PDB file of C-alpha atoms in Angstrom:
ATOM      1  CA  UNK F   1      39.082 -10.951  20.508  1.00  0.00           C
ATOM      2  CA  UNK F   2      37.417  -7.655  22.062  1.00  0.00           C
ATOM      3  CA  UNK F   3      34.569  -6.399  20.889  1.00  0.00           C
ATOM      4  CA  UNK F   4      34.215  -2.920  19.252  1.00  0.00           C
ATOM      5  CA  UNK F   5      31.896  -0.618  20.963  1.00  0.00           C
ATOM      6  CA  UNK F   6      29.410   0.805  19.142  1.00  0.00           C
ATOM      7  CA  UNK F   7      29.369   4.477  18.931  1.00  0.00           C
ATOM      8  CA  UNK F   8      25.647   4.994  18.855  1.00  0.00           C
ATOM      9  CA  UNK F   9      22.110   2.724  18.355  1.00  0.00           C
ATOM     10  CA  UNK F  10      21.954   0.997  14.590  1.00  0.00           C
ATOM     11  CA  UNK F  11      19.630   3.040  12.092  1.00  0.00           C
ATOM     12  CA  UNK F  12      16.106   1.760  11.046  1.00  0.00           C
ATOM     13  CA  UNK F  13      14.212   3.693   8.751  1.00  0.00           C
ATOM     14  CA  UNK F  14      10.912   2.967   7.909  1.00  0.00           C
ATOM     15  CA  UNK F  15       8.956   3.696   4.630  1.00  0.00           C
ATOM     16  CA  UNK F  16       5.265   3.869   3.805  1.00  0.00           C
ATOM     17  CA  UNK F  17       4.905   3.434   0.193  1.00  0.00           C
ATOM     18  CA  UNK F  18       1.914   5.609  -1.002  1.00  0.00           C
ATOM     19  CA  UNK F  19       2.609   9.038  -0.551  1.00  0.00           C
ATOM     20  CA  UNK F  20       6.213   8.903   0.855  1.00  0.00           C
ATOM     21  CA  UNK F  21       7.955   6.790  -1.965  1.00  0.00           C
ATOM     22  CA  UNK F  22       5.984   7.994  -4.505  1.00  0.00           C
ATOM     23  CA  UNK F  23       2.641  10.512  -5.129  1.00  0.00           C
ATOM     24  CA  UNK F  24      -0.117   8.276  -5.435  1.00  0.00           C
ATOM     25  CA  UNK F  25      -2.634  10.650  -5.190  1.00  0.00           C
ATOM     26  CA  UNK F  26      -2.878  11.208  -9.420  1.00  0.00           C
ATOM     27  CA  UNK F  27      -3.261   7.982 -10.750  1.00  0.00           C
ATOM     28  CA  UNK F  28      -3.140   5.002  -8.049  1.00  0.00           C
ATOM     29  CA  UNK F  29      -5.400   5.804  -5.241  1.00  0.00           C
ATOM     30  CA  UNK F  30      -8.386   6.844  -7.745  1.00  0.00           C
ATOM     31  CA  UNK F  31      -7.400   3.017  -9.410  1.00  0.00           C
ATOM     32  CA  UNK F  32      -7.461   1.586  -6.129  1.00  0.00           C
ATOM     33  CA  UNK F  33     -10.735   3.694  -4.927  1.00  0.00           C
ATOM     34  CA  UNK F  34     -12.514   2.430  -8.307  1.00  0.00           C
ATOM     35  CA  UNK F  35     -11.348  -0.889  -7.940  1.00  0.00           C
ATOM     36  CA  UNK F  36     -12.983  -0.780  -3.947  1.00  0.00           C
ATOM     37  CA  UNK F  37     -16.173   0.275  -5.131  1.00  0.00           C
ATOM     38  CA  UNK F  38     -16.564  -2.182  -7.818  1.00  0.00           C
ATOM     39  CA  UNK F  39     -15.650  -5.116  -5.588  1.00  0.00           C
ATOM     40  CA  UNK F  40     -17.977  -3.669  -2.942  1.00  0.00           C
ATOM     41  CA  UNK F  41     -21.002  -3.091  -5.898  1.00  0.00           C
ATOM     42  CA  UNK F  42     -20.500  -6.755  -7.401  1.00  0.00           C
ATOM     43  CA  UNK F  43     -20.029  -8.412  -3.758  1.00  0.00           C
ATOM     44  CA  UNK F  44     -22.592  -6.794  -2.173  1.00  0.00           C
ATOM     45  CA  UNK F  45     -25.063  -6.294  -4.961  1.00  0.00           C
ATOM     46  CA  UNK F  46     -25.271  -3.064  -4.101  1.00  0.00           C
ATOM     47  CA  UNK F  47     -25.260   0.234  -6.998  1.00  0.00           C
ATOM     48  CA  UNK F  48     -22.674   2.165  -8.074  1.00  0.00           C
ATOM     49  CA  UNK F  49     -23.894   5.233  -5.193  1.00  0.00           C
ATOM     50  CA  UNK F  50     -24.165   2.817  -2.295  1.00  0.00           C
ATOM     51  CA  UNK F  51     -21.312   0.557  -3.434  1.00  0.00           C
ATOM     52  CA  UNK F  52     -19.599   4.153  -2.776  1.00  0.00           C
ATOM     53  CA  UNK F  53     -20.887   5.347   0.105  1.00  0.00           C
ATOM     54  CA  UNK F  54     -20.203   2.300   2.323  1.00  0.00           C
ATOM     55  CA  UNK F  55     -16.422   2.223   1.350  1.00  0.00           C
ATOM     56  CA  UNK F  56     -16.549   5.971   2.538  1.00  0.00           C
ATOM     57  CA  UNK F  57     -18.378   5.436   5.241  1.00  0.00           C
ATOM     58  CA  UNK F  58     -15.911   2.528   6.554  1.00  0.00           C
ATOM     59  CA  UNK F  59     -13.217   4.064   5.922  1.00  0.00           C
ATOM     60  CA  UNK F  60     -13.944   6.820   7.762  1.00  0.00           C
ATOM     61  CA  UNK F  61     -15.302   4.915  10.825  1.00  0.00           C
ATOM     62  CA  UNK F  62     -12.531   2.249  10.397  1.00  0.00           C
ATOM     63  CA  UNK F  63      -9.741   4.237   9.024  1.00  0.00           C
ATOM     64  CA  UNK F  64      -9.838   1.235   6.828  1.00  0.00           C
ATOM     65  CA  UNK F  65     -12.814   0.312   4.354  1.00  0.00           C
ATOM     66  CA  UNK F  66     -11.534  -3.163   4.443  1.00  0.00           C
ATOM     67  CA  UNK F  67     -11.602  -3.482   8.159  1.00  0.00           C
ATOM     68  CA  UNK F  68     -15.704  -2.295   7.995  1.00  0.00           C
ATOM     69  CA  UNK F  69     -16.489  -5.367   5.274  1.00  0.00           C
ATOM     70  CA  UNK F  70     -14.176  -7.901   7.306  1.00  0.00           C
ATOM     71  CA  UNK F  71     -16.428  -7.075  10.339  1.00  0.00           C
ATOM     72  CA  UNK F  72     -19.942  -6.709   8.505  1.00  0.00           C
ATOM     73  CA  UNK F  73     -19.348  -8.637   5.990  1.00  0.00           C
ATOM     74  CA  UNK F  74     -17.268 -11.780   6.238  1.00  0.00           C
ATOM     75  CA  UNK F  75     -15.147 -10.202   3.296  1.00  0.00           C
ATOM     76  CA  UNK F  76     -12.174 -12.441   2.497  1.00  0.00           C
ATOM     77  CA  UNK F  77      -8.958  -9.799   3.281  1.00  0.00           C
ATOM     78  CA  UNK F  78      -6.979 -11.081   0.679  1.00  0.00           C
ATOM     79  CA  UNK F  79      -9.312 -11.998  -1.861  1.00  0.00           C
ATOM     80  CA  UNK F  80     -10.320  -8.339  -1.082  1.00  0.00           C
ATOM     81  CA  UNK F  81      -6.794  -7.279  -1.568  1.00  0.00           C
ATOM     82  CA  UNK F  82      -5.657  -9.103  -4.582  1.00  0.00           C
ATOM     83  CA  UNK F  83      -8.765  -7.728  -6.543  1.00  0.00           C
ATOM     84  CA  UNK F  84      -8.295  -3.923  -5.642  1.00  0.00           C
ATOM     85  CA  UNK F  85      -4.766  -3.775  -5.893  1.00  0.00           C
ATOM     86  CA  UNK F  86      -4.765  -5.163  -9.896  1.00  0.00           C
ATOM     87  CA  UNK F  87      -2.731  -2.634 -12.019  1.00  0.00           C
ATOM     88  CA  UNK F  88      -2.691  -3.003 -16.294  1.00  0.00           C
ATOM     89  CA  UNK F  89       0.322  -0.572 -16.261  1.00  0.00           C
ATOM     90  CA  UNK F  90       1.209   0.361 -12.644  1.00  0.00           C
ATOM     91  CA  UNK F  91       4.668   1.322 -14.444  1.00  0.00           C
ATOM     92  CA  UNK F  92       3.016   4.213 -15.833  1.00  0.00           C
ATOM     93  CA  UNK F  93       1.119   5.203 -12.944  1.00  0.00           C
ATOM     94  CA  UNK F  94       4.167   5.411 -10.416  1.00  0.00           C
ATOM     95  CA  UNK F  95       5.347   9.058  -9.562  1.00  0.00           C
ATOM     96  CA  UNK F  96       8.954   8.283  -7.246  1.00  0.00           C
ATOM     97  CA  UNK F  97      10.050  10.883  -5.497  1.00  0.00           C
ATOM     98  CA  UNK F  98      12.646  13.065  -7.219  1.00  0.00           C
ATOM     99  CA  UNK F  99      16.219  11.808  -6.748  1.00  0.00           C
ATOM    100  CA  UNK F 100      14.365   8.832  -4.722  1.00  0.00           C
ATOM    101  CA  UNK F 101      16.843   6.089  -5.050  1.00  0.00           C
ATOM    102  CA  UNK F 102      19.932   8.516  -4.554  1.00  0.00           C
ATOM    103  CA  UNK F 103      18.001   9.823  -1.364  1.00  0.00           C
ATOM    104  CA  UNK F 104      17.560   6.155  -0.235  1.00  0.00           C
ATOM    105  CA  UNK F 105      21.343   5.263  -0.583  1.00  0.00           C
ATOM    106  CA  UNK F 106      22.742   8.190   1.313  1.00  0.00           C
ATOM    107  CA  UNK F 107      20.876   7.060   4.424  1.00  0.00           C
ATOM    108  CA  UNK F 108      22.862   5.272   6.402  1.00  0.00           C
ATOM    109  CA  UNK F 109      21.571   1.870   8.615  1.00  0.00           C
ATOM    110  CA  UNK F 110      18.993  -0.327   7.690  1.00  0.00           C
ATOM    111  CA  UNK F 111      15.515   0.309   5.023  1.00  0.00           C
ATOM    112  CA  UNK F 112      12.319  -1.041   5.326  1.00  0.00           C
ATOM    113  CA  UNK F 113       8.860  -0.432   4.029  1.00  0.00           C
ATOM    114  CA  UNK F 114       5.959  -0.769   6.344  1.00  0.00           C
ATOM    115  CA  UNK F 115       2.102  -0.016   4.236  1.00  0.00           C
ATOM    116  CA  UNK F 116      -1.192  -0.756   4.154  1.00  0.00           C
ATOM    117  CA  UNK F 117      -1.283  -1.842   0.884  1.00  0.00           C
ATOM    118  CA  UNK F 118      -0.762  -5.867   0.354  1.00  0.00           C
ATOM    119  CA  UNK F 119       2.591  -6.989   0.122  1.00  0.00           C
ATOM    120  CA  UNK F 120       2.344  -7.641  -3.863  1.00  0.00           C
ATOM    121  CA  UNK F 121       1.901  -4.363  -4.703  1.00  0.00           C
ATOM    122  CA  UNK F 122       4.199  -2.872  -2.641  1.00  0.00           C
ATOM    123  CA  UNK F 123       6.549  -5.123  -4.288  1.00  0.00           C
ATOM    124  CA  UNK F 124       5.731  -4.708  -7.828  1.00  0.00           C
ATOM    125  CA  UNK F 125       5.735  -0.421  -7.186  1.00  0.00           C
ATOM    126  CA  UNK F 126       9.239  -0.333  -5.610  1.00  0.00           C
ATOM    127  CA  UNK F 127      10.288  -3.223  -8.270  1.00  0.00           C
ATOM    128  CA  UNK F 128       9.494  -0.645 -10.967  1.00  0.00           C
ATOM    129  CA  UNK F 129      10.858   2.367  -9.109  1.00  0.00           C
ATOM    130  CA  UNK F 130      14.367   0.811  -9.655  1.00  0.00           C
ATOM    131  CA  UNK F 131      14.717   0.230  -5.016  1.00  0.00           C
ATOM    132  CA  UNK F 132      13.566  -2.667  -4.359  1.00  0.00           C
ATOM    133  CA  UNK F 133      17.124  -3.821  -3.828  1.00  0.00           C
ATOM    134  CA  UNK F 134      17.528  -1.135  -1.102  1.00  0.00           C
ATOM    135  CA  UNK F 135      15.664  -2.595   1.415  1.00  0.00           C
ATOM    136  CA  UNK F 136      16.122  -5.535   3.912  1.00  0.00           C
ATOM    137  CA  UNK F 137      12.419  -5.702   4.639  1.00  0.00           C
ATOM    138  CA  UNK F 138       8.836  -5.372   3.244  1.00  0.00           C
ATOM    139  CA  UNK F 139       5.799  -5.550   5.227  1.00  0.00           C
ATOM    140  CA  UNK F 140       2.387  -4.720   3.516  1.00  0.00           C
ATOM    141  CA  UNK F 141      -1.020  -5.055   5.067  1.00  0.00           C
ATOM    142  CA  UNK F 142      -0.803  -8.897   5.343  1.00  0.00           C
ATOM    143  CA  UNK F 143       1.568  -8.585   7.835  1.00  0.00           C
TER     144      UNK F 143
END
């Protein structure tokens, strides 16, 4: 039996989550921002202004605030994680795209979702955008 040639290279497409699959910047990155803060005020026993102004200030030298307290401060990643990425209604929160799913079946080859969130929440958000089904693959932060 011959093999059939392949006309041109397979398609991967790759998806962040926040910001591409849906607008985050309403209601889930302030959650997630408040949720940092507290975990870095209780944690670190530090006030609400300082609490603040580290995760800033690691963030902006890290690109990541949770890279800064891994480094300084022996903070547990997904302890970390699991306690900033707790949602009462993410549901509710959620803005997909416009036409997202419909958008996502047209394209032709493989889906995945690559982010920097942890892997539970990225599952839960594109559960309750009605896609998770649409993709082989989902890698969050843990990864």
């Amino acid at each position: 039996m011959l093999d059939t040639p392949r006309v041109g290279p397979p398609r991967l497409w790759v998806f962040d989550l926040d910001n591409t699959l849906h607008d985050a910047r309403p209601h889930v990155f302030p959650h997630i921002n408040r949720s940092m803060t507290d975990y870095i005020r209780q944690h670190l026993r530090l006030d609400e202004a300082g609490a603040q102004a580290l995760r800033l200030h690691y963030w902006r030298t890290y690109g990541a605030t949770l890279k800064g307290l891994m480094h300084h401060h022996q903070i547990d990643a997904r302890h970390f994680l699991q306690q900033t990425h707790r949602f009462d209604d993410l549901s509710r929160m959620l803005l997909p795209e416009p036409g997202l799913r419909q958008t996502l079946t047209r394209l032709p080859g493989r889906r995945v979702v690559l982010t920097n969130g942890p892997l539970h929440y990225a599952e839960n958000a594109l559960q309750l955008m009605g896609v998770a089904g649409l993709f082989s693959a989902v890698y969050g932060v843990e990864h």
